[in-house]
Tab-separated table of C-alpha atoms and ligand atoms in Angstrom:
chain	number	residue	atom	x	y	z
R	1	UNK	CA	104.556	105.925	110.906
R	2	UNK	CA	107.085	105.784	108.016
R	3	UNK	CA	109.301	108.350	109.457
R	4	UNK	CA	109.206	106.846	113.256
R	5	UNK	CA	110.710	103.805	112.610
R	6	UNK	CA	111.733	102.036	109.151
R	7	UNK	CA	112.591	98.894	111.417
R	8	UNK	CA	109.537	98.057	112.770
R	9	UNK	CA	107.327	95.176	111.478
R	10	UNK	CA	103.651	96.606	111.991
R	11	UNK	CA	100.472	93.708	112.019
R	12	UNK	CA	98.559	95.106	109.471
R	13	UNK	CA	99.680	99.215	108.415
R	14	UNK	CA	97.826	100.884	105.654
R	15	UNK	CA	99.178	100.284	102.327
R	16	UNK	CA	98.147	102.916	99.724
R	17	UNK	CA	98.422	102.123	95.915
R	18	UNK	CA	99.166	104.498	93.100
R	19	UNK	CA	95.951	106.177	92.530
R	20	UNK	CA	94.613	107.714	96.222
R	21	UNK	CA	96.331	110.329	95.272
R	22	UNK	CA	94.561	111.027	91.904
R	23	UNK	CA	91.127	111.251	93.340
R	24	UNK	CA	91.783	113.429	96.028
R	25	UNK	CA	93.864	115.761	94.449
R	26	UNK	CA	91.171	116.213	91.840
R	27	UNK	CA	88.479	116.936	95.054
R	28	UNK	CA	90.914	119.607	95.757
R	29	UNK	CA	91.313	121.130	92.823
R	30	UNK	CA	87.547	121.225	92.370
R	31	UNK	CA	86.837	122.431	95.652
R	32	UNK	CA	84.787	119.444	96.478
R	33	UNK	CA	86.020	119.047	100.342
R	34	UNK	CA	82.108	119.332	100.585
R	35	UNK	CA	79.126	118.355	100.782
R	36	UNK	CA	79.027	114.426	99.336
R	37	UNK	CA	80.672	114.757	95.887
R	38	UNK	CA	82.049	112.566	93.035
R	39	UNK	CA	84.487	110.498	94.951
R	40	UNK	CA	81.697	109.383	97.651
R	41	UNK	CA	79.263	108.269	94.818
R	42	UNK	CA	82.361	106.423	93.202
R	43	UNK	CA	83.534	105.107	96.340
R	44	UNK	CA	80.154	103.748	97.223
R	45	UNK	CA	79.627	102.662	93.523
R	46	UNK	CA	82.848	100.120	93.780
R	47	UNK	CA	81.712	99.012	97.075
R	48	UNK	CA	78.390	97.719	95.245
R	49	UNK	CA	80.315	96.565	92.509
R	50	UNK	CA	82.785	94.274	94.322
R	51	UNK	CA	80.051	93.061	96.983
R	52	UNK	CA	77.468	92.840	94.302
R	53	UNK	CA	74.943	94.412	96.237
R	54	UNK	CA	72.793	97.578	94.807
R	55	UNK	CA	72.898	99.826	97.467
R	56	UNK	CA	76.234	101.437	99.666
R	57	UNK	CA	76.362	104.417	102.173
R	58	UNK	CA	80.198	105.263	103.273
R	59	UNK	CA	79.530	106.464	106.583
R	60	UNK	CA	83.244	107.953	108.864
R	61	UNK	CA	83.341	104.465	110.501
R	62	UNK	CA	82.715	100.788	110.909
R	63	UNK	CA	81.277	101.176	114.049
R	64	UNK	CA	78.719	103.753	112.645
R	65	UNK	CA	77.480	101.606	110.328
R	66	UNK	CA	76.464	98.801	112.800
R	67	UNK	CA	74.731	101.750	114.819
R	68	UNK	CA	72.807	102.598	111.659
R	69	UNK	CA	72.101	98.790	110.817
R	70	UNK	CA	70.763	98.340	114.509
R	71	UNK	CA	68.633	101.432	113.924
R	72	UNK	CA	67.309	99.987	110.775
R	73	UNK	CA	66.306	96.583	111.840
R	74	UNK	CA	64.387	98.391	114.461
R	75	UNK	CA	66.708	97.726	117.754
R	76	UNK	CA	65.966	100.075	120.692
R	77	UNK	CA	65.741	100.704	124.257
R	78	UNK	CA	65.054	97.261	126.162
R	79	UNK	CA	65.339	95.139	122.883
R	80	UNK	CA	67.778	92.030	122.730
R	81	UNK	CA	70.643	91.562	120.161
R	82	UNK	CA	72.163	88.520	119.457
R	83	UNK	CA	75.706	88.653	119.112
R	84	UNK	CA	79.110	86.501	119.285
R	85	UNK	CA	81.370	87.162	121.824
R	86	UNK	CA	84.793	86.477	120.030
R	87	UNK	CA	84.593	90.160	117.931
R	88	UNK	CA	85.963	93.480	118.203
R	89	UNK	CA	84.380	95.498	120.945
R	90	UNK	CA	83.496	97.718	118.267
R	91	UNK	CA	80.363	94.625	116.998
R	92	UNK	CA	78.622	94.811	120.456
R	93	UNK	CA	79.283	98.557	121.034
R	94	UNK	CA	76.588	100.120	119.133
R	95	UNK	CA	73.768	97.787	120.712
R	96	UNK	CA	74.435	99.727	123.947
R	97	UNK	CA	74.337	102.737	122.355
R	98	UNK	CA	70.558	102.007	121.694
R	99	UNK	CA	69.766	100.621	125.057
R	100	UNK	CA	69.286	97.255	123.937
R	101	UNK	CA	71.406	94.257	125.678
R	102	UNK	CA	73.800	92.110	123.593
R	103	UNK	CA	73.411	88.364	124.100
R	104	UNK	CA	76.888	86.599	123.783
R	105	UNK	CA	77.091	83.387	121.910
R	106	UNK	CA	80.031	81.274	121.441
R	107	UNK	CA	82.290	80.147	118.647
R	108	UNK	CA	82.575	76.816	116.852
R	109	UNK	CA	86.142	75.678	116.255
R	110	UNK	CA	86.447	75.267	112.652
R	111	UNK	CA	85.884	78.604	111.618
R	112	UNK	CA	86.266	80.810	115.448
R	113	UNK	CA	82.613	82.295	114.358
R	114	UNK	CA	79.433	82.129	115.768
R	115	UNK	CA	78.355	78.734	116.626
R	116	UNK	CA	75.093	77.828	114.930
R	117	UNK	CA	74.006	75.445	117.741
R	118	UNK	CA	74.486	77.867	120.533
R	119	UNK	CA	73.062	79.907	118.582
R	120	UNK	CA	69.752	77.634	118.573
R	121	UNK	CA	69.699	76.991	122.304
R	122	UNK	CA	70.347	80.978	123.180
R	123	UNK	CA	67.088	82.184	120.965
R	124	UNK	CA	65.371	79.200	122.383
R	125	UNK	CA	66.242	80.256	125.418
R	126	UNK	CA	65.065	83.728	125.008
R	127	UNK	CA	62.198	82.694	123.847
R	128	UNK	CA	61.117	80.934	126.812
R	129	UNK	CA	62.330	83.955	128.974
R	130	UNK	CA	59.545	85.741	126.686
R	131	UNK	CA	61.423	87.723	124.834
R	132	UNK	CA	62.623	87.461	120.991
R	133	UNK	CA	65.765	88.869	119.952
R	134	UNK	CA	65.291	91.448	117.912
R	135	UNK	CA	68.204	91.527	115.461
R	136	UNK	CA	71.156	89.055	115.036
R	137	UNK	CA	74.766	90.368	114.891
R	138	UNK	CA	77.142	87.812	112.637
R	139	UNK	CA	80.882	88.368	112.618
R	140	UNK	CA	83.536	86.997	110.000
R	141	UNK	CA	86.494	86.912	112.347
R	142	UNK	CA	89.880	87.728	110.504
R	143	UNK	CA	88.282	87.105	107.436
R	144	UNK	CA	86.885	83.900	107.773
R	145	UNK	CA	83.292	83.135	106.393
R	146	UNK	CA	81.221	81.697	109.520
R	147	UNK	CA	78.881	78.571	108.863
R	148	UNK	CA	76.554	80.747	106.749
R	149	UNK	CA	74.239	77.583	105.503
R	150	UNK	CA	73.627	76.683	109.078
R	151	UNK	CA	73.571	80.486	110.808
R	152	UNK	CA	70.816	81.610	107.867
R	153	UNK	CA	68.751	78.555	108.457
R	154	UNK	CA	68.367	79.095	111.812
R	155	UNK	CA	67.860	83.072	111.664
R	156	UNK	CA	65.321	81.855	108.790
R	157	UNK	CA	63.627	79.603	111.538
R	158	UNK	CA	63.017	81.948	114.221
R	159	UNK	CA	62.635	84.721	111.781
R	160	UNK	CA	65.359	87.399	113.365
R	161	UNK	CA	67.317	89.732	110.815
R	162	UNK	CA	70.685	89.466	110.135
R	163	UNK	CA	73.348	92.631	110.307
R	164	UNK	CA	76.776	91.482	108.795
R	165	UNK	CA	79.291	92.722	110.459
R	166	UNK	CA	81.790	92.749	106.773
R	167	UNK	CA	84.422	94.619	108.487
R	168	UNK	CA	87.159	92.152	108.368
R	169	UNK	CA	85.748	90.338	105.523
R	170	UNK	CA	85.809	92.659	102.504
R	171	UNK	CA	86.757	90.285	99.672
R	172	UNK	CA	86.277	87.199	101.574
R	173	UNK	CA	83.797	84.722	99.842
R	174	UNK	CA	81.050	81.822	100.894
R	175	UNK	CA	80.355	80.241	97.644
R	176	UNK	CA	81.823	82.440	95.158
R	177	UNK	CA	79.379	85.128	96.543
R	178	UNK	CA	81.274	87.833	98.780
R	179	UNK	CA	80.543	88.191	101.953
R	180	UNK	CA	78.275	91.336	103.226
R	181	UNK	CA	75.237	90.837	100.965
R	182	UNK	CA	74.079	87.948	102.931
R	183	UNK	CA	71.792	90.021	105.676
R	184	UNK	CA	69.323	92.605	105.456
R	185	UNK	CA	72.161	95.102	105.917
R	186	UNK	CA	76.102	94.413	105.693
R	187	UNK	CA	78.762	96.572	106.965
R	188	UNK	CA	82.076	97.240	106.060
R	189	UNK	CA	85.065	98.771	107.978
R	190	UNK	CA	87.845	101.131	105.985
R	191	UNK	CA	89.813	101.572	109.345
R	192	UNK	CA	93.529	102.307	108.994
R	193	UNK	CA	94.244	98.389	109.651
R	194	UNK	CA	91.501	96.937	107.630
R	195	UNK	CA	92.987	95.240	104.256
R	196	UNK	CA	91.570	98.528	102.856
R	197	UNK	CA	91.858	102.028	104.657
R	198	UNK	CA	90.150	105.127	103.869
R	199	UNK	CA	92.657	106.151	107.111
R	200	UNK	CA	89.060	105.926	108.933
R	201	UNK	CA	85.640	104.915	107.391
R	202	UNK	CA	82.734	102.735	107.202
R	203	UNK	CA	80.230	101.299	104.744
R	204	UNK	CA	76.394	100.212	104.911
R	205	UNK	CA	75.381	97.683	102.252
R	206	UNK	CA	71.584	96.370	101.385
R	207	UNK	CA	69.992	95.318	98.985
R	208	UNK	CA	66.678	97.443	100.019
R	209	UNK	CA	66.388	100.827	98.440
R	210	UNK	CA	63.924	101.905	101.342
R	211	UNK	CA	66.821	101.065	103.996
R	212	UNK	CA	69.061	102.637	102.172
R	213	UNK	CA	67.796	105.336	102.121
R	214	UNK	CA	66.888	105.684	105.272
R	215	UNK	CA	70.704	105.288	106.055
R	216	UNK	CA	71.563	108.054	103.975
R	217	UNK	CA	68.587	110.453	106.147
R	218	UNK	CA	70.085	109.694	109.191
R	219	UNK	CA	73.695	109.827	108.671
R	220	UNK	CA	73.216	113.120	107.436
R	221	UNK	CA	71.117	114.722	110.874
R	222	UNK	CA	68.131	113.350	109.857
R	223	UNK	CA	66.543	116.936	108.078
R	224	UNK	CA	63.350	116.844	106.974
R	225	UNK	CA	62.520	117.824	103.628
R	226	UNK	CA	61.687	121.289	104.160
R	227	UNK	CA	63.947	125.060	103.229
R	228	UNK	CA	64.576	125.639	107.000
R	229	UNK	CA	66.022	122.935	109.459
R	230	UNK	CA	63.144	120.650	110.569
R	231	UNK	CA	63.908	117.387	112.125
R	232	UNK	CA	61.419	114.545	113.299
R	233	UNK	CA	63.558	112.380	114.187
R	234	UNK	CA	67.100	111.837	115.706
R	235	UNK	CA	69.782	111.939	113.500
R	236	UNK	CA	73.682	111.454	113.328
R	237	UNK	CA	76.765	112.974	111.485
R	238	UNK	CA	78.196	109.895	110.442
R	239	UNK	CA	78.656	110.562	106.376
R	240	UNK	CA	82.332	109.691	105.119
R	241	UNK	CA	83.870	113.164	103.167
R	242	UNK	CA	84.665	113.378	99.670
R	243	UNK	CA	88.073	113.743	100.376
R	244	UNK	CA	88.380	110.384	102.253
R	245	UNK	CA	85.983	108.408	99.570
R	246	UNK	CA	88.915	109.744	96.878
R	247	UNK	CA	91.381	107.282	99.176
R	248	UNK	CA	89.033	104.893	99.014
R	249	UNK	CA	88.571	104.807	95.746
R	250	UNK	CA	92.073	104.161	94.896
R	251	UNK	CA	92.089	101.551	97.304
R	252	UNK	CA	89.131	99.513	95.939
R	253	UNK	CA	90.897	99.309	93.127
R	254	UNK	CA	93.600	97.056	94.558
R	255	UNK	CA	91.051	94.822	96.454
R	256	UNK	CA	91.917	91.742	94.420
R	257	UNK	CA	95.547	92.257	94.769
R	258	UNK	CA	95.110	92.893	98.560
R	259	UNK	CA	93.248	89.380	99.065
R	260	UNK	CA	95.506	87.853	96.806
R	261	UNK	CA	98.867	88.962	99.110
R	262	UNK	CA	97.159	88.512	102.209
R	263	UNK	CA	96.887	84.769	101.295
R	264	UNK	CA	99.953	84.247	99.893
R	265	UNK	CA	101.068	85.494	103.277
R	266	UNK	CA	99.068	83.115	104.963
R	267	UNK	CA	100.350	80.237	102.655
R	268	UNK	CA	104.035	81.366	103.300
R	269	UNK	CA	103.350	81.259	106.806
R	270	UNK	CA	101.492	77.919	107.122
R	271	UNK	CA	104.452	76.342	105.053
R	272	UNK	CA	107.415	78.155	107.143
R	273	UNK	CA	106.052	77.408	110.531
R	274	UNK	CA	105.150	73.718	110.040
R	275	UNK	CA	108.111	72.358	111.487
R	276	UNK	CA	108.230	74.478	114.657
R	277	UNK	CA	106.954	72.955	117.766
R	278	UNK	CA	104.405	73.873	119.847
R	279	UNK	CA	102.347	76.329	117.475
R	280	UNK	CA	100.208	76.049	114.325
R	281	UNK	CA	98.768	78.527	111.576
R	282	UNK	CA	95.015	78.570	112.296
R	283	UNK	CA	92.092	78.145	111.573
R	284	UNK	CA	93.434	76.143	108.384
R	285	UNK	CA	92.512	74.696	106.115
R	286	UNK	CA	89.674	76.764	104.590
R	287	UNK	CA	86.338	75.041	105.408
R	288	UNK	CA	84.813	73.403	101.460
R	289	UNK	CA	83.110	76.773	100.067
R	290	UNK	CA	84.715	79.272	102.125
R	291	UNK	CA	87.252	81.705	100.434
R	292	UNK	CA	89.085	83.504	103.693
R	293	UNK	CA	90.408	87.591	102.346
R	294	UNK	CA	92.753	86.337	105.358
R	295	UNK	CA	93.430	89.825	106.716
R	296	UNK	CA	94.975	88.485	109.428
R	297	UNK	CA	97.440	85.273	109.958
R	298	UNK	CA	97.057	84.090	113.262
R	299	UNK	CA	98.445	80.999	115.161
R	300	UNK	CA	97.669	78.717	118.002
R	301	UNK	CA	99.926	77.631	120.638
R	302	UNK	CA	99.295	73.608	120.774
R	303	UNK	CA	99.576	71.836	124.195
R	304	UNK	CA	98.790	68.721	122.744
R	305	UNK	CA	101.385	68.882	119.726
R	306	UNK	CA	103.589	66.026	120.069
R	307	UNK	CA	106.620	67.549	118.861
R	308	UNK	CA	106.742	69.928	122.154
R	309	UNK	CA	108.344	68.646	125.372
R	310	UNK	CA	106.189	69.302	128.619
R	311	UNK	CA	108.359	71.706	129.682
R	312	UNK	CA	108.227	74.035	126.862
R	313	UNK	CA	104.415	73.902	126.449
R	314	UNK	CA	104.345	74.813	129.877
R	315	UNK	CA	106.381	78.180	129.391
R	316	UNK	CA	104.292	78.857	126.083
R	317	UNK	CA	102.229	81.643	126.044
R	318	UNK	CA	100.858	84.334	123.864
R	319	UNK	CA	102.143	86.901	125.699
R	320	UNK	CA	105.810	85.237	125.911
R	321	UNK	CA	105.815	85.223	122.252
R	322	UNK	CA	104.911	88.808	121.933
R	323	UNK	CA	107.127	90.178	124.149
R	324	UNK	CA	109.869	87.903	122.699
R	325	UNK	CA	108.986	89.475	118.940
R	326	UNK	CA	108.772	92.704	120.607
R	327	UNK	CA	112.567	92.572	121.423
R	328	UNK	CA	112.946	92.022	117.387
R	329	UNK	CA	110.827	95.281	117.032
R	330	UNK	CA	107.890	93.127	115.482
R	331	UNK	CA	103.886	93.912	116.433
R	332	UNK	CA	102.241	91.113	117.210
R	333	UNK	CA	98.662	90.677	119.210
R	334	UNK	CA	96.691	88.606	121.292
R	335	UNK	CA	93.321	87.438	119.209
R	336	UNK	CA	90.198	89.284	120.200
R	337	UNK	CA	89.646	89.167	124.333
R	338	UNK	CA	85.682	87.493	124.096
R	339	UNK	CA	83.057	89.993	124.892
R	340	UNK	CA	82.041	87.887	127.728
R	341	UNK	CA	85.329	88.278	129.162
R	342	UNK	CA	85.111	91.857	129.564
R	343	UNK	CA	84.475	94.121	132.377
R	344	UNK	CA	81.944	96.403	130.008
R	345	UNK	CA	79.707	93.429	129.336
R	346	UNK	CA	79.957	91.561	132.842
R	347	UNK	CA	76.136	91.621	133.037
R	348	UNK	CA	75.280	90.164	129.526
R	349	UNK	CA	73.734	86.811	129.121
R	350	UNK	CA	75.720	84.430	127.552
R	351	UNK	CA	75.572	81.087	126.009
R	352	UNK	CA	77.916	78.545	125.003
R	353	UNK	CA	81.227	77.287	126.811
R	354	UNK	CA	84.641	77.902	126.691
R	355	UNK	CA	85.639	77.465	122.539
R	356	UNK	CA	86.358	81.215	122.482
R	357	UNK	CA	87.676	81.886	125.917
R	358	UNK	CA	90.283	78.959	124.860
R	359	UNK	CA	91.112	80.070	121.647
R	360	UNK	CA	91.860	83.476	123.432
R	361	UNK	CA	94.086	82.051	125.977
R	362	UNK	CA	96.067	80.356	123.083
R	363	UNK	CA	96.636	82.524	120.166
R	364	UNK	CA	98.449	85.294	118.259
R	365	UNK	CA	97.938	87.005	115.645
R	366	UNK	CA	100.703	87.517	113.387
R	367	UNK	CA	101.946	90.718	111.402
R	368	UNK	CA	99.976	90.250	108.029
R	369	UNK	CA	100.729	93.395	106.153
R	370	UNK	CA	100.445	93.262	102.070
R	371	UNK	CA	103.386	95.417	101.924
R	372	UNK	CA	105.637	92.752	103.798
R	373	UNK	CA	107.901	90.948	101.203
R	374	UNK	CA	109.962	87.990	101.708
R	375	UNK	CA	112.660	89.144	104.227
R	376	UNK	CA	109.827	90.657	106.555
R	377	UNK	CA	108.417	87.520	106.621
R	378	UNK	CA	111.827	85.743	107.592
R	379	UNK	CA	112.294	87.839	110.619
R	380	UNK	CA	108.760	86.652	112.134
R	381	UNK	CA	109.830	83.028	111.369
R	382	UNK	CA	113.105	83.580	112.678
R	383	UNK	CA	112.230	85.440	115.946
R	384	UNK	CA	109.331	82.657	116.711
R	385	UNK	CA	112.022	79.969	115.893
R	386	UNK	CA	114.035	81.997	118.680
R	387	UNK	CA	111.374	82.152	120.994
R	388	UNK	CA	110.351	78.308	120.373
R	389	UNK	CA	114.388	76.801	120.474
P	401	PLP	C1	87.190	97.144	112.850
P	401	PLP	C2	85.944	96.446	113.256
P	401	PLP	C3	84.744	97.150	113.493
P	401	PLP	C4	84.657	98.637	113.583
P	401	PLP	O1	85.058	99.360	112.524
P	401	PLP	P1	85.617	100.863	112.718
P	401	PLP	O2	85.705	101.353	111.323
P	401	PLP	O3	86.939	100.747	113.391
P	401	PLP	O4	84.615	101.610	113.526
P	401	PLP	C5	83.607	96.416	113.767
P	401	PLP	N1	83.625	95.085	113.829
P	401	PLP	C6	84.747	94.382	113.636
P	401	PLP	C7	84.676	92.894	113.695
P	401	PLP	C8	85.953	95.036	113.364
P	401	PLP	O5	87.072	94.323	113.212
């Protein structure tokens, strides 16, 4: 990427510390490409110690680890998964993988998560369609803690397991306590635009050894114990290599620093953009006990904002503000399309009305890189300031 184009301002590009190096090199050197060696137990070691959860499998991807999670909380052919429908396609993915049907819920405003109400109404719902959801799929969107108190309580009620879907949140907080321990599995992404990158990698998180465990068995082709190849069961090739858990163990070293810059980021940008008209740095401020990792900035075009003429809110749109930062060779993106919005899940039930399709329609998401430094940060106020005059 380096050598393609110095110019460019990327959303969020890896950024590698001083030590990657170090631990793969010494995998090398050893000869420890493979099996699982030092570097994955270390890798999955940090990831217990900054989640404060016992038990960590690295698995080659995010998305593997929800497949695994599903497996474990029993999900299979014909089951229901509860799920929200503002996420990564990547959330929902894996529950079709196992046959089962994801049922969409929508956000609440404050935090763009799962909303706890809907949530009520959808497993009521179910319920009286005669069928209980089997698992329950919660999201931190960009980084941002969902209503845990009230999600958990109602989970509690109706008794339906929770998989956290982490990947966005690592180093986020609810309560001083980080987010991913707070289900009966948590997963983690380490994909090259995650606030960490192993270039491409995944974590499983519980605190039950058994589950564990039984990650472990299946992300490794699920052999029985026996001298020759004997398998009972299906299993998967999803382990993460020694060579990519030495990245990742340089890069869990700089997760404080990471969450630390991708705030200040956030700060810089909610204090530079005040004053321009028709947009706003969102969702701010930080709901009382949440601590946001904010991996990504992301803003809201506001119809309603008084300081924007008809005309111009009119002519705002995401897309017109992307393709006007384009021009200044900066990335920016639409927010997540809602899974309810997409062709792949056009048959999925769905509950809730139009908070996520909305938020959608009116945001951005803003380049959000640790490595950006002042003057990076200039040019995306400048260009919007352009594209907003
Ligand atoms: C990135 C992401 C995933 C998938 O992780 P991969 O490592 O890319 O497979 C899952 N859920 C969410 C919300 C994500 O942002």
């Amino acid at each position: 990427m380096r050598s393609q184009d110095y110019d460019r301002l990327y959303l969020s590009p890896p950024h590698l510390g001083r030590h990657e190096l170090n631990y793969v090199h010494k995998a090398v050197e050893d000869n420890w490409v493979a099996p699982a060696g030092p570097n994955l137990a270390g890798f999955e070691a940090d990831i217990c110690a900054a989640v404060g959860v016992p038990y960590c499998v690295a698995l080659s991807s995010g998305t593997a680890a929800i497949h695994l999670g599903l497996i474990l909380l029993g999900v299979g052919p014909g089951d229901e998964v509860l799920c929200p429908s503002f996420t990564f396609v990547a959330t929902a993915n894996p529950v079709v993988y196992l046959g089962a049907t994801p049922v969409f819920i929508d956000s609440e405003p404050d935090t763009w998560n799962l909303c706890p109400e809907r949530l009520r109404e959808a497993i009521v719902d179910r319920l009286a369609k005669g069928k209980k959801p089997k698992a329950l799929i919660l999201v931190h969107l960009y980084g941002m803690p969902a209503k845990l108190p009230e999600v958990l309580a109602v989970a509690q009620e109706f008794d339906i397991p929770i998989l956290e879907d982490a990947a966005e949140a690592l180093g986020s907080e609810w309560q001083q306590q980080p987010l991913g321990g707070f289900g009966r599995v948590g997963v983690f992404s380490f994909n090259g635009n995650k606030i960490l990158t192993t270039s491409g990698g995944g974590a499983l998180v519980t605190y039950d050894r058994v589950l564990a465990e039984k990650a472990r068995f299946l992300a490794t082709q699920a052999k029985d114990d026996a001298p020759y190849y004997q398998h009972s069961q299906l299993g998967y090739n999803y382990r993460l290599s020694n060579i990519l858990a030495g990245i990742g163990r340089g890069q869990m070293e700089l997760l404080p620093e990471r969450v630390k810059r991708r705030r200040e980021i956030f700060a810089w940008y909610c204090e530079h953009l005040a004053a321009l008209p028709g947009i706003a740095v969102a969702p701010a401020p930080e709901p009382a006990g949440s601590r946001s990792n904010r991996w990504l900035t992301t803003i809201l075009i506001n119809p309603a904002d008084p300081n924007t003429d008809g005309a111009l809110a009119r002519a705002l749109t995401p897309e017109t503000l992307r393709l006007h930062l384009e021009t200044r060779n900066i990335e920016s993106r639409p927010l997540w399309k809602p899974l309810h919005l997409q062709p792949l899940f056009a048959d999925a039930p769905r509950y809730g009305g139009d908070v996520c399709a909305d938020l959608f329609a009116r945001g951005l998401c803003l380049p959000s890189g640790t490595a950006m430094g002042e003057g990076e940060l200039r040019r995306v106020k400048e260009a919007l300031t352009e594209a907003l005059g």
